[in-house]
Amino acid sequence: MDGQENEQRGPRDDIRARRERARWPRIRGAARSRPARRAGVVAAVLLVALLGAVIGVLAGGRVYTDIGPFRADLTLAPAVDGHTTVDIPPLGALQLDSHDGPTHLTVGLGALDQRKTEALIDDPASLSRASHSAVADVRDGVIRLALRTLGAVVLVTLVLAALIFRNVRRTAWSAGLALAMTAGSLGLAAGSLRPQSIEEPRYEGLLVNAPAIVGDARRIANDYTKYAEQLQRVVANVSKLYTTVSALPVYEPAPGTTRVLHVSDMHLNPTGWQLIRTVVEQFGIDVVIDTGDLTDWGSEPEASYVGAIGLLKKPYVYIRGNHDSVRTAAAVARQPNAIVLNNSTTTVAGLTIAGIGDPRFTPDKETSPAGSGLTREVADQVIGTGEQLAETVRKSPQPVDIALVHDPASAGPLSGSCPLVLAGHTHNRQVSKLPQVPGQQPTLLMVEGSTGGAGLRGLEGEKPTPLSMSVLYLDQQKRLQAYDDITVGGTGQAQVNLERHVVRDPTKGPDVPVTPTPTRGVPESPSPGGTSPGRVSTSPLSPSPTG
């Protein structure tokens, strides 16, 4: 019986034994592969954490903040070595070796805040306060940028890990590692910060010229506070001087007189706006005419400088100068009281005015050498511009009272087309007559100095460039009766000068010299005094190097 039972169990035992022997290799193989699987999971978690950190930094590493009057864009990005880029479009950028670590900071300076800019214009003392607060503004912006970046990294990594692993534990580990890596990179950057790097920047774009002028810029910055304080006191005296001069029996504006304020070449000087507002109010100005060069580089941040135009509450007629870009002209056109002329006419305050912008855009004479000399090419440009405007004036359905050009070298073709031409560009006031065309009316050319004192460049010489503007009085027939030349001295010249000129016979104009005008290139003359081919005859109206 027992033997039979053993014989019956034998085959079953063999089957069971074979099954057990087959399982052991799988168990032993699983035991041996467990470390490899764990290493794979760790590698996957690290990869997801790294990927989440990179995506999080790129997606969330950006904040907008105010730095003084500027609206700045702060951006973080992964990089092989840490440094900072200060981007000032379209002038270029500054590269700073500011820190170590795999993080790159970009500070993009955008548009100026109009409200803050107007506050700076009204109170020049706030310029120093703004410069002190800029450091705190940058620090606060960087702190917000770091916190926003950390939050974005954690959020992105959580979402990414949850989609890949579908495991709470691995998702948490991925987010924790991404946070640690990002915080460590930011900590390394903060710990290795080199503030002195701002003194040794690498320049790109148009800013490559900055090292050559940094010495003068520092001296100008030191002098500017004194300059602004003096001009503040001086501007306040304009009204007193006007009251005194108006009481003189030499000239009394007749009823119906139109008062025009001619300004030019502001070159970003905020004090110029204060002087303009004072004169507009005290002299009862009807219309302001600006013959160009409001800015220096025509860049986007500079465009906000024109916001003060709207505060004048008077019509403001403007043409573009060679330092003004199309962007500058567009910013002026957005002002509610501004009219931009470009080979066009307008009627304002009873005056028909024609104007055309400068054909050049040469903010940097180093890269645009043709902008500073009366070469044949430049003469063709500026004279051609005058010819275009003269054709527009002649086709105007209404007789043109005043024509506007930026460079007085463009004025020649306008002789006889209208009684008065206004210009700027040379930073040197001049009143003269254009050579008269037989059978045509005489044309007076009035070139204004720099209402902005040539900007900061006006402080480079021993004697600062004064601020200048002129008030023109036109009778009911739109003829010039008189004009006041207003000059405000710069540093060391704290005075206001107002010189009144009365036109005894408005039909003939003031008794001033006739000025020659530039002409196009002429053929070579066989005489010793002849002009060689490609040369242009020079004259007092040649473009000024300062313009």
Coordinates of C-alpha atoms in Angstrom, one line a residue:
M1 CA 0.0 0.0 0.0
D2 CA 2.7 2.4 1.0
G3 CA 4.7 1.5 -2.1
Q4 CA 1.8 2.2 -4.3
E5 CA 1.3 5.6 -2.6
N6 CA 4.9 6.5 -3.0
E7 CA 4.7 5.5 -6.6
Q8 CA 1.6 7.8 -7.1
R9 CA 3.3 10.8 -5.4
G10 CA 6.6 10.5 -7.2
P11 CA 5.5 12.1 -10.5
R12 CA 3.7 15.0 -8.6
D13 CA 6.8 15.6 -6.5
D14 CA 8.9 15.7 -9.6
I15 CA 6.6 18.3 -11.2
R16 CA 6.6 20.4 -8.0
A17 CA 10.3 20.2 -7.7
R18 CA 10.8 21.2 -11.3
R19 CA 8.6 24.2 -10.7
E20 CA 10.5 25.2 -7.6
R21 CA 13.8 24.9 -9.5
A22 CA 12.4 27.1 -12.3
R23 CA 11.4 29.9 -9.8
W24 CA 14.7 30.2 -8.1
P25 CA 16.6 31.6 -11.0
R26 CA 13.9 34.3 -11.5
I27 CA 14.0 35.2 -7.8
R28 CA 17.8 35.3 -7.8
G29 CA 17.7 37.4 -11.1
A30 CA 15.2 39.8 -9.6
A31 CA 17.4 40.2 -6.5
R32 CA 20.4 40.9 -8.6
S33 CA 18.5 43.6 -10.9
R34 CA 17.0 45.5 -7.9
P35 CA 20.1 47.9 -7.5
A36 CA 20.1 48.6 -11.3
R37 CA 16.4 49.5 -11.2
R38 CA 17.0 51.8 -8.2
A39 CA 19.9 53.5 -10.0
G40 CA 17.7 54.0 -13.0
V41 CA 14.9 55.5 -11.0
V42 CA 17.4 57.9 -9.3
A43 CA 18.8 58.9 -12.7
A44 CA 15.3 59.5 -14.0
V45 CA 14.5 61.7 -11.0
L46 CA 17.7 63.7 -11.4
L47 CA 17.0 64.2 -15.1
V48 CA 13.4 65.3 -14.5
A49 CA 14.6 67.6 -11.8
L50 CA 17.2 69.2 -14.1
L51 CA 14.8 69.5 -16.9
G52 CA 12.1 71.0 -14.6
A53 CA 14.7 73.5 -13.3
V54 CA 15.7 74.7 -16.8
I55 CA 12.2 75.0 -18.0
G56 CA 11.1 76.7 -14.8
V57 CA 13.9 79.3 -15.0
L58 CA 13.1 80.0 -18.7
A59 CA 9.4 80.2 -18.1
G60 CA 9.3 82.1 -14.8
G61 CA 12.6 83.9 -14.5
R62 CA 11.3 87.3 -15.5
V63 CA 10.0 90.3 -13.7
Y64 CA 9.3 93.9 -14.5
T65 CA 10.4 96.6 -12.1
D66 CA 11.0 100.3 -11.9
I67 CA 14.6 101.5 -11.7
G68 CA 14.3 105.3 -11.2
P69 CA 12.2 106.6 -14.0
F70 CA 12.9 103.6 -16.2
R71 CA 10.7 100.5 -16.7
A72 CA 13.2 97.6 -16.6
D73 CA 12.9 94.0 -17.6
L74 CA 14.9 91.6 -15.4
T75 CA 15.5 88.1 -16.9
L76 CA 17.3 85.0 -15.6
A77 CA 18.6 82.3 -17.9
P78 CA 20.8 79.2 -17.5
A79 CA 24.4 79.8 -18.6
V80 CA 27.8 78.2 -18.5
D81 CA 29.4 81.0 -16.6
G82 CA 27.6 83.8 -14.6
H83 CA 27.6 87.3 -15.9
T84 CA 25.2 90.2 -16.3
T85 CA 24.0 92.0 -19.5
V86 CA 22.6 95.6 -19.3
D87 CA 20.7 96.0 -22.5
I88 CA 20.0 99.6 -23.6
P89 CA 18.3 99.3 -27.0
P90 CA 19.1 100.5 -29.6
L91 CA 22.4 101.9 -28.3
G92 CA 23.9 98.5 -27.4
A93 CA 24.7 96.7 -24.2
L94 CA 27.1 96.5 -21.2
Q95 CA 28.6 93.1 -20.3
L96 CA 29.5 92.8 -16.6
D97 CA 31.6 90.0 -15.0
S98 CA 29.3 90.3 -12.0
H99 CA 29.1 86.8 -10.5
D100 CA 29.9 83.1 -10.8
G101 CA 27.5 80.2 -11.3
P102 CA 25.3 78.9 -14.0
T103 CA 23.0 81.9 -14.1
H104 CA 22.9 84.8 -16.5
L105 CA 21.1 88.0 -15.5
T106 CA 19.8 90.4 -18.2
V107 CA 18.6 93.9 -17.3
G108 CA 16.7 95.5 -20.2
L109 CA 16.0 99.2 -19.8
G110 CA 12.8 100.1 -21.5
A111 CA 10.7 103.2 -21.8
L112 CA 10.7 106.1 -19.3
D113 CA 7.7 106.5 -17.0
Q114 CA 6.1 109.7 -18.1
R115 CA 4.8 110.7 -14.6
K116 CA 8.2 110.1 -13.0
T117 CA 10.0 111.9 -15.9
E118 CA 7.8 114.9 -15.5
A119 CA 8.5 114.9 -11.8
L120 CA 12.3 115.0 -12.6
I121 CA 11.8 117.8 -15.0
D122 CA 9.9 119.9 -12.4
D123 CA 12.4 119.1 -9.6
P124 CA 16.0 118.6 -10.8
A125 CA 17.0 117.9 -7.2
S126 CA 15.0 114.7 -7.5
L127 CA 17.7 113.5 -10.0
S128 CA 20.1 112.8 -7.1
R129 CA 17.4 111.1 -5.2
A130 CA 16.6 108.9 -8.1
S131 CA 20.2 107.9 -8.5
H132 CA 20.4 106.8 -4.9
S133 CA 17.1 104.9 -5.0
A134 CA 18.2 103.1 -8.2
V135 CA 20.4 100.7 -6.2
A136 CA 17.5 99.7 -3.9
D137 CA 15.3 99.4 -6.9
V138 CA 17.7 96.9 -8.6
R139 CA 18.1 94.9 -5.3
D140 CA 14.3 94.6 -4.8
G141 CA 13.8 93.6 -8.4
V142 CA 16.5 90.9 -8.2
I143 CA 15.0 89.5 -5.0
R144 CA 11.5 89.3 -6.5
L145 CA 13.1 87.7 -9.6
A146 CA 14.8 85.0 -7.5
L147 CA 11.6 84.2 -5.5
R148 CA 9.5 84.1 -8.7
T149 CA 12.1 81.8 -10.4
L150 CA 12.1 79.4 -7.4
G151 CA 8.4 79.2 -7.4
A152 CA 8.2 78.6 -11.2
V153 CA 10.9 75.8 -10.9
V154 CA 9.0 73.9 -8.2
L155 CA 5.7 74.2 -10.0
V156 CA 7.0 73.1 -13.4
T157 CA 8.9 70.2 -11.9
L158 CA 5.9 69.0 -10.0
V159 CA 3.8 68.9 -13.1
L160 CA 6.5 67.3 -15.2
A161 CA 7.3 64.6 -12.6
A162 CA 3.6 63.8 -12.0
L163 CA 3.1 63.2 -15.7
I164 CA 6.1 61.0 -16.1
F165 CA 6.3 59.0 -12.8
R166 CA 2.6 59.0 -11.6
N167 CA 4.2 58.4 -8.2
V168 CA 3.9 60.9 -5.3
R169 CA 7.2 60.0 -3.8
R170 CA 9.2 60.3 -7.0
T171 CA 7.4 63.5 -7.8
A172 CA 8.3 65.1 -4.4
W173 CA 11.9 64.0 -4.8
S174 CA 12.1 65.6 -8.3
A175 CA 10.6 68.9 -7.1
G176 CA 12.9 68.9 -4.0
L177 CA 16.0 68.3 -6.1
A178 CA 15.0 71.0 -8.7
L179 CA 14.5 73.5 -5.9
A180 CA 17.9 72.6 -4.3
M181 CA 19.7 73.0 -7.6
T182 CA 18.1 76.3 -8.4
A183 CA 18.6 77.7 -4.9
G184 CA 22.2 76.5 -4.9
S185 CA 22.9 78.3 -8.3
L186 CA 21.3 81.5 -7.0
G187 CA 23.2 81.3 -3.7
L188 CA 26.5 80.8 -5.6
A189 CA 25.7 83.9 -7.7
A190 CA 24.9 85.9 -4.6
G191 CA 27.9 84.7 -2.7
S192 CA 30.3 85.5 -5.6
L193 CA 28.8 88.9 -6.4
R194 CA 31.4 91.4 -7.5
P195 CA 29.9 95.0 -7.3
Q196 CA 33.2 96.5 -8.7
S197 CA 32.4 94.8 -12.0
I198 CA 30.3 97.9 -12.9
E199 CA 33.5 99.9 -13.2
E200 CA 35.0 97.5 -15.8
P201 CA 32.2 96.8 -18.3
R202 CA 32.6 95.5 -21.8
Y203 CA 30.7 97.7 -24.3
E204 CA 28.8 96.5 -27.3
G205 CA 27.0 98.4 -30.1
L206 CA 27.1 102.2 -30.2
L207 CA 28.2 102.2 -26.6
V208 CA 31.7 101.2 -27.7
N209 CA 32.4 104.9 -27.7
A210 CA 31.6 105.2 -24.0
P211 CA 35.1 104.5 -22.6
A212 CA 36.5 107.5 -24.6
I213 CA 34.1 109.9 -23.0
V214 CA 33.8 108.5 -19.5
G215 CA 36.3 111.0 -18.1
D216 CA 34.3 113.9 -19.4
A217 CA 31.0 112.3 -18.3
R218 CA 32.2 112.1 -14.7
R219 CA 33.3 115.7 -14.7
I220 CA 30.0 116.8 -16.3
A221 CA 28.0 114.8 -13.7
N222 CA 29.9 116.6 -11.0
D223 CA 29.1 120.0 -12.5
Y224 CA 25.5 119.3 -13.3
T225 CA 24.1 119.9 -9.9
K226 CA 25.7 123.3 -9.7
Y227 CA 24.5 124.0 -13.3
A228 CA 20.9 123.0 -12.5
E229 CA 20.8 125.1 -9.3
Q230 CA 22.0 128.2 -11.1
L231 CA 19.5 127.8 -14.0
Q232 CA 16.6 127.3 -11.5
R233 CA 17.3 130.8 -10.1
V234 CA 17.9 132.3 -13.5
V235 CA 14.7 131.0 -15.1
A236 CA 12.7 132.6 -12.4
N237 CA 14.1 136.0 -13.5
V238 CA 12.7 135.8 -17.0
S239 CA 9.3 137.1 -16.0
K240 CA 10.9 140.1 -14.2
L241 CA 13.0 140.9 -17.2
Y242 CA 10.0 140.7 -19.5
T243 CA 8.0 143.1 -17.4
T244 CA 10.8 145.6 -17.5
V245 CA 11.4 145.4 -21.2
S246 CA 7.7 145.4 -22.1
A247 CA 7.4 148.8 -20.2
L248 CA 9.8 150.4 -22.6
P249 CA 8.2 152.7 -25.3
V250 CA 10.4 151.1 -28.0
Y251 CA 7.8 148.6 -29.0
E252 CA 4.3 147.7 -28.1
P253 CA 2.7 144.6 -29.8
A254 CA -0.5 145.7 -31.7
P255 CA -3.8 144.0 -31.1
G256 CA -4.0 140.8 -33.2
T257 CA -0.3 140.1 -32.9
T258 CA 0.7 136.4 -33.1
R259 CA 3.4 135.4 -30.7
V260 CA 5.6 132.5 -31.8
L261 CA 8.3 130.9 -29.6
H262 CA 11.1 129.4 -31.7
V263 CA 13.1 126.7 -30.0
S264 CA 15.6 124.2 -31.3
D265 CA 18.3 121.6 -30.4
M266 CA 17.0 120.7 -26.9
H267 CA 19.3 117.6 -26.7
L268 CA 17.5 116.0 -23.7
N269 CA 18.2 118.9 -21.3
P270 CA 15.2 118.9 -18.9
T271 CA 15.9 122.5 -17.8
G272 CA 15.0 123.6 -21.3
W273 CA 11.4 122.6 -20.7
Q274 CA 11.3 124.8 -17.5
L275 CA 12.5 127.7 -19.5
I276 CA 10.0 127.1 -22.3
R277 CA 7.1 126.8 -19.9
T278 CA 8.1 130.1 -18.2
V279 CA 8.3 132.0 -21.5
V280 CA 5.1 130.5 -22.8
E281 CA 3.2 131.7 -19.7
Q282 CA 4.9 135.1 -19.3
F283 CA 5.0 136.1 -22.9
G284 CA 1.5 134.9 -23.9
I285 CA 2.8 132.6 -26.6
D286 CA 0.3 131.4 -29.2
V287 CA 2.4 128.6 -30.9
V288 CA 5.7 127.0 -30.2
I289 CA 7.9 126.0 -33.2
D290 CA 10.7 123.4 -32.7
T291 CA 13.2 123.0 -35.5
G292 CA 14.5 119.6 -34.3
D293 CA 17.1 117.7 -32.3
L294 CA 14.9 117.0 -29.3
T295 CA 17.0 114.0 -28.4
D296 CA 20.6 112.8 -28.8
W297 CA 20.3 109.2 -30.1
G298 CA 16.6 108.9 -31.0
S299 CA 16.2 105.8 -28.8
E300 CA 13.1 104.4 -27.2
P301 CA 14.0 105.5 -23.6
E302 CA 14.6 109.1 -25.0
A303 CA 11.2 109.2 -26.6
S304 CA 9.5 109.7 -23.3
Y305 CA 11.4 113.0 -22.9
V306 CA 8.9 114.6 -25.3
G307 CA 6.1 114.0 -22.7
A308 CA 6.6 117.6 -21.5
I309 CA 5.2 118.9 -24.8
G310 CA 1.7 118.1 -23.6
L311 CA 2.1 120.2 -20.5
L312 CA 2.6 123.4 -22.5
K313 CA -1.1 123.5 -23.5
K314 CA -0.2 125.4 -26.7
P315 CA 0.1 124.2 -30.3
Y316 CA 3.6 122.7 -30.8
V317 CA 4.9 122.4 -34.4
Y318 CA 7.9 120.2 -34.8
I319 CA 10.3 118.9 -37.5
R320 CA 12.8 116.1 -37.0
G321 CA 16.5 116.9 -36.6
N322 CA 19.5 114.7 -37.5
H323 CA 19.6 113.4 -33.9
D324 CA 15.9 112.5 -33.9
S325 CA 14.7 109.2 -35.2
V326 CA 11.4 108.2 -36.8
R327 CA 10.5 106.8 -33.3
T328 CA 11.1 110.3 -31.8
A329 CA 8.9 111.9 -34.4
A330 CA 6.2 109.3 -33.6
A331 CA 6.4 110.1 -29.9
V332 CA 6.0 113.8 -30.6
A333 CA 3.0 113.1 -32.8
R334 CA 1.3 111.2 -29.9
Q335 CA 1.2 114.4 -27.8
P336 CA -2.3 116.0 -28.0
N337 CA -1.1 119.5 -28.9
A338 CA 1.8 118.5 -31.3
I339 CA 1.9 118.7 -35.1
V340 CA 4.8 116.9 -36.9
L341 CA 5.6 118.3 -40.3
N342 CA 7.5 116.3 -43.0
N343 CA 7.3 118.0 -46.3
S344 CA 3.8 119.1 -45.4
T345 CA 1.9 122.2 -44.3
T346 CA -0.4 123.1 -41.4
T347 CA -2.4 126.2 -40.3
V348 CA -2.2 127.0 -36.6
A349 CA -2.8 130.2 -34.7
G350 CA -3.7 131.8 -38.0
L351 CA -0.3 131.0 -39.5
T352 CA 0.4 128.7 -42.5
I353 CA 3.5 126.8 -41.7
A354 CA 5.5 124.4 -43.9
G355 CA 8.2 122.1 -42.7
I356 CA 10.4 119.1 -43.5
G357 CA 12.6 116.9 -41.4
D358 CA 16.3 116.5 -41.8
P359 CA 17.2 113.9 -44.4
R360 CA 19.9 112.4 -42.2
F361 CA 19.9 110.4 -39.0
T362 CA 23.4 110.8 -37.6
P363 CA 23.4 110.6 -33.8
D364 CA 26.9 109.2 -33.8
K365 CA 29.4 111.1 -36.0
E366 CA 32.0 108.5 -35.5
T367 CA 29.9 105.9 -37.3
S368 CA 28.4 108.5 -39.6
P369 CA 31.2 110.8 -40.7
A370 CA 29.1 112.3 -43.5
G371 CA 26.9 113.9 -40.8
S372 CA 29.4 116.4 -39.6
G373 CA 31.0 118.0 -42.7
L374 CA 29.7 119.7 -45.8
T375 CA 30.7 117.0 -48.2
R376 CA 29.2 116.7 -51.7
E377 CA 26.9 113.9 -50.5
V378 CA 25.7 116.0 -47.5
A379 CA 25.2 119.1 -49.6
D380 CA 23.1 117.1 -52.1
Q381 CA 21.0 115.8 -49.2
V382 CA 20.4 119.1 -47.4
I383 CA 19.9 121.2 -50.6
G384 CA 17.6 118.5 -52.0
T385 CA 15.5 118.7 -48.9
G386 CA 15.2 122.5 -49.3
E387 CA 14.1 122.0 -52.9
Q388 CA 11.4 119.5 -51.9
L389 CA 10.0 121.9 -49.3
A390 CA 10.2 124.8 -51.7
E391 CA 8.1 122.8 -54.2
T392 CA 5.6 122.0 -51.4
V393 CA 5.4 125.7 -50.4
R394 CA 4.7 126.8 -54.0
K395 CA 2.0 124.3 -54.4
S396 CA 0.3 125.2 -51.1
P397 CA -3.3 126.5 -51.6
Q398 CA -2.6 129.1 -48.9
P399 CA 0.4 131.4 -48.9
V400 CA 3.0 130.0 -46.5
D401 CA 4.0 132.4 -43.8
I402 CA 6.9 130.4 -42.2
A403 CA 9.0 127.5 -43.5
L404 CA 10.9 125.2 -41.2
V405 CA 14.2 123.3 -41.9
H406 CA 16.6 121.8 -39.4
D407 CA 19.9 122.6 -41.1
P408 CA 20.1 126.2 -42.4
A409 CA 22.1 124.8 -45.4
S410 CA 18.7 123.6 -46.6
A411 CA 17.3 127.1 -46.7
G412 CA 18.8 128.3 -50.0
P413 CA 16.1 126.9 -52.4
L414 CA 13.4 128.5 -50.2
S415 CA 14.4 132.1 -51.1
G416 CA 11.5 134.0 -52.5
S417 CA 8.9 131.2 -51.7
C418 CA 7.9 132.6 -48.3
P419 CA 8.9 135.6 -46.1
L420 CA 10.5 133.7 -43.1
V421 CA 12.5 130.5 -42.7
L422 CA 13.4 129.1 -39.3
A423 CA 16.2 126.7 -38.7
G424 CA 18.6 125.3 -36.0
H425 CA 21.3 122.7 -36.0
T426 CA 24.4 124.9 -35.6
H427 CA 23.8 125.8 -31.9
N428 CA 24.6 129.4 -32.9
R429 CA 22.0 132.1 -33.3
Q430 CA 22.0 134.0 -36.6
V431 CA 19.6 136.3 -38.4
S432 CA 20.2 137.1 -42.1
K433 CA 18.6 137.3 -45.5
L434 CA 18.8 134.7 -48.2
P435 CA 20.1 135.9 -51.6
Q436 CA 17.0 137.5 -53.2
V437 CA 15.5 135.9 -56.3
P438 CA 14.6 138.7 -58.9
G439 CA 10.9 139.4 -58.9
Q440 CA 10.3 137.5 -55.6
Q441 CA 9.7 138.6 -52.1
P442 CA 12.7 138.8 -49.7
T443 CA 13.2 135.9 -47.4
L444 CA 14.5 136.2 -43.8
L445 CA 16.5 133.3 -42.3
M446 CA 16.5 133.0 -38.5
V447 CA 18.8 130.3 -37.1
E448 CA 18.2 129.5 -33.4
G449 CA 20.9 128.5 -30.9
S450 CA 20.4 125.5 -28.6
T451 CA 17.5 125.8 -26.3
G452 CA 18.9 122.9 -24.3
G453 CA 22.4 124.4 -24.2
A454 CA 23.6 121.6 -26.5
G455 CA 22.7 119.0 -23.8
L456 CA 25.4 117.6 -21.6
R457 CA 28.0 118.2 -24.4
G458 CA 27.4 121.9 -23.7
L459 CA 29.3 121.5 -20.4
E460 CA 32.4 120.1 -22.0
G461 CA 34.1 123.4 -22.9
E462 CA 35.4 126.1 -20.7
K463 CA 32.3 128.1 -21.2
P464 CA 29.0 126.2 -21.2
T465 CA 26.7 126.7 -24.2
P466 CA 23.9 129.0 -23.1
L467 CA 20.2 128.2 -23.5
S468 CA 18.6 130.3 -26.2
M469 CA 15.2 130.8 -27.8
S470 CA 13.4 133.6 -29.6
V471 CA 9.9 135.2 -29.4
L472 CA 8.7 136.4 -32.7
Y473 CA 5.9 139.0 -33.0
L474 CA 3.9 138.8 -36.3
D475 CA 1.2 141.3 -37.2
Q476 CA -2.2 140.6 -38.7
Q477 CA -0.7 140.4 -42.2
K478 CA 1.7 137.7 -40.7
R479 CA 4.8 140.0 -41.2
L480 CA 7.5 140.1 -38.6
Q481 CA 7.2 143.2 -36.5
A482 CA 9.8 142.4 -33.8
Y483 CA 11.6 139.6 -32.1
D484 CA 13.1 139.0 -28.6
D485 CA 16.3 136.9 -28.3
I486 CA 16.3 135.2 -24.9
T487 CA 19.6 133.8 -23.6
V488 CA 20.1 132.0 -20.3
G489 CA 23.8 131.6 -19.2
G490 CA 25.2 128.3 -18.2
T491 CA 27.5 127.4 -15.2
G492 CA 29.5 130.5 -14.1
Q493 CA 27.2 132.7 -16.2
A494 CA 24.1 133.0 -13.9
Q495 CA 22.2 135.6 -15.9
V496 CA 19.3 136.1 -18.3
N497 CA 19.6 138.3 -21.3
L498 CA 16.7 139.6 -23.4
E499 CA 17.5 141.6 -26.5
R500 CA 14.6 143.1 -28.3
H501 CA 14.8 143.8 -32.1
V502 CA 12.2 146.0 -33.7
V503 CA 11.5 145.8 -37.5
R504 CA 11.0 149.3 -38.7
D505 CA 9.6 148.3 -42.1
P506 CA 7.9 144.8 -41.9
T507 CA 7.5 144.7 -45.6
K508 CA 11.2 144.8 -46.1
G509 CA 12.2 142.9 -43.0
P510 CA 15.0 143.8 -40.6
D511 CA 18.2 145.4 -41.7
V512 CA 20.5 142.3 -41.6
P513 CA 23.2 141.0 -43.9
V514 CA 22.6 138.7 -46.8
T515 CA 24.2 135.3 -46.2
P516 CA 25.5 132.9 -48.9
T517 CA 24.1 129.5 -49.0
P518 CA 25.8 126.1 -49.9
T519 CA 25.6 125.0 -53.5
R520 CA 26.0 121.7 -55.1
G521 CA 29.4 120.6 -56.5
V522 CA 30.6 122.6 -59.4
P523 CA 33.0 121.6 -62.3
E524 CA 36.7 122.2 -61.7
S525 CA 37.8 125.7 -62.6
P526 CA 41.0 126.2 -64.5
S527 CA 41.8 129.2 -62.4
P528 CA 43.8 128.8 -59.2
G529 CA 40.8 129.8 -57.1
G530 CA 38.5 127.4 -58.8
T531 CA 36.6 124.6 -57.0
S532 CA 37.8 121.1 -57.7
P533 CA 35.4 118.4 -58.9
G534 CA 33.2 117.0 -56.1
R535 CA 33.9 119.9 -53.8
V536 CA 31.2 122.1 -52.3
S537 CA 31.5 125.8 -51.8
T538 CA 31.6 126.6 -48.1
S539 CA 29.6 129.3 -46.3
P540 CA 28.6 130.4 -42.8
L541 CA 25.6 128.0 -43.2
S542 CA 27.8 124.8 -43.4
P543 CA 26.6 122.1 -41.0
S544 CA 28.2 122.5 -37.6
P545 CA 30.3 119.7 -36.2
T546 CA 28.2 120.0 -33.0
G547 CA 25.0 119.4 -34.8

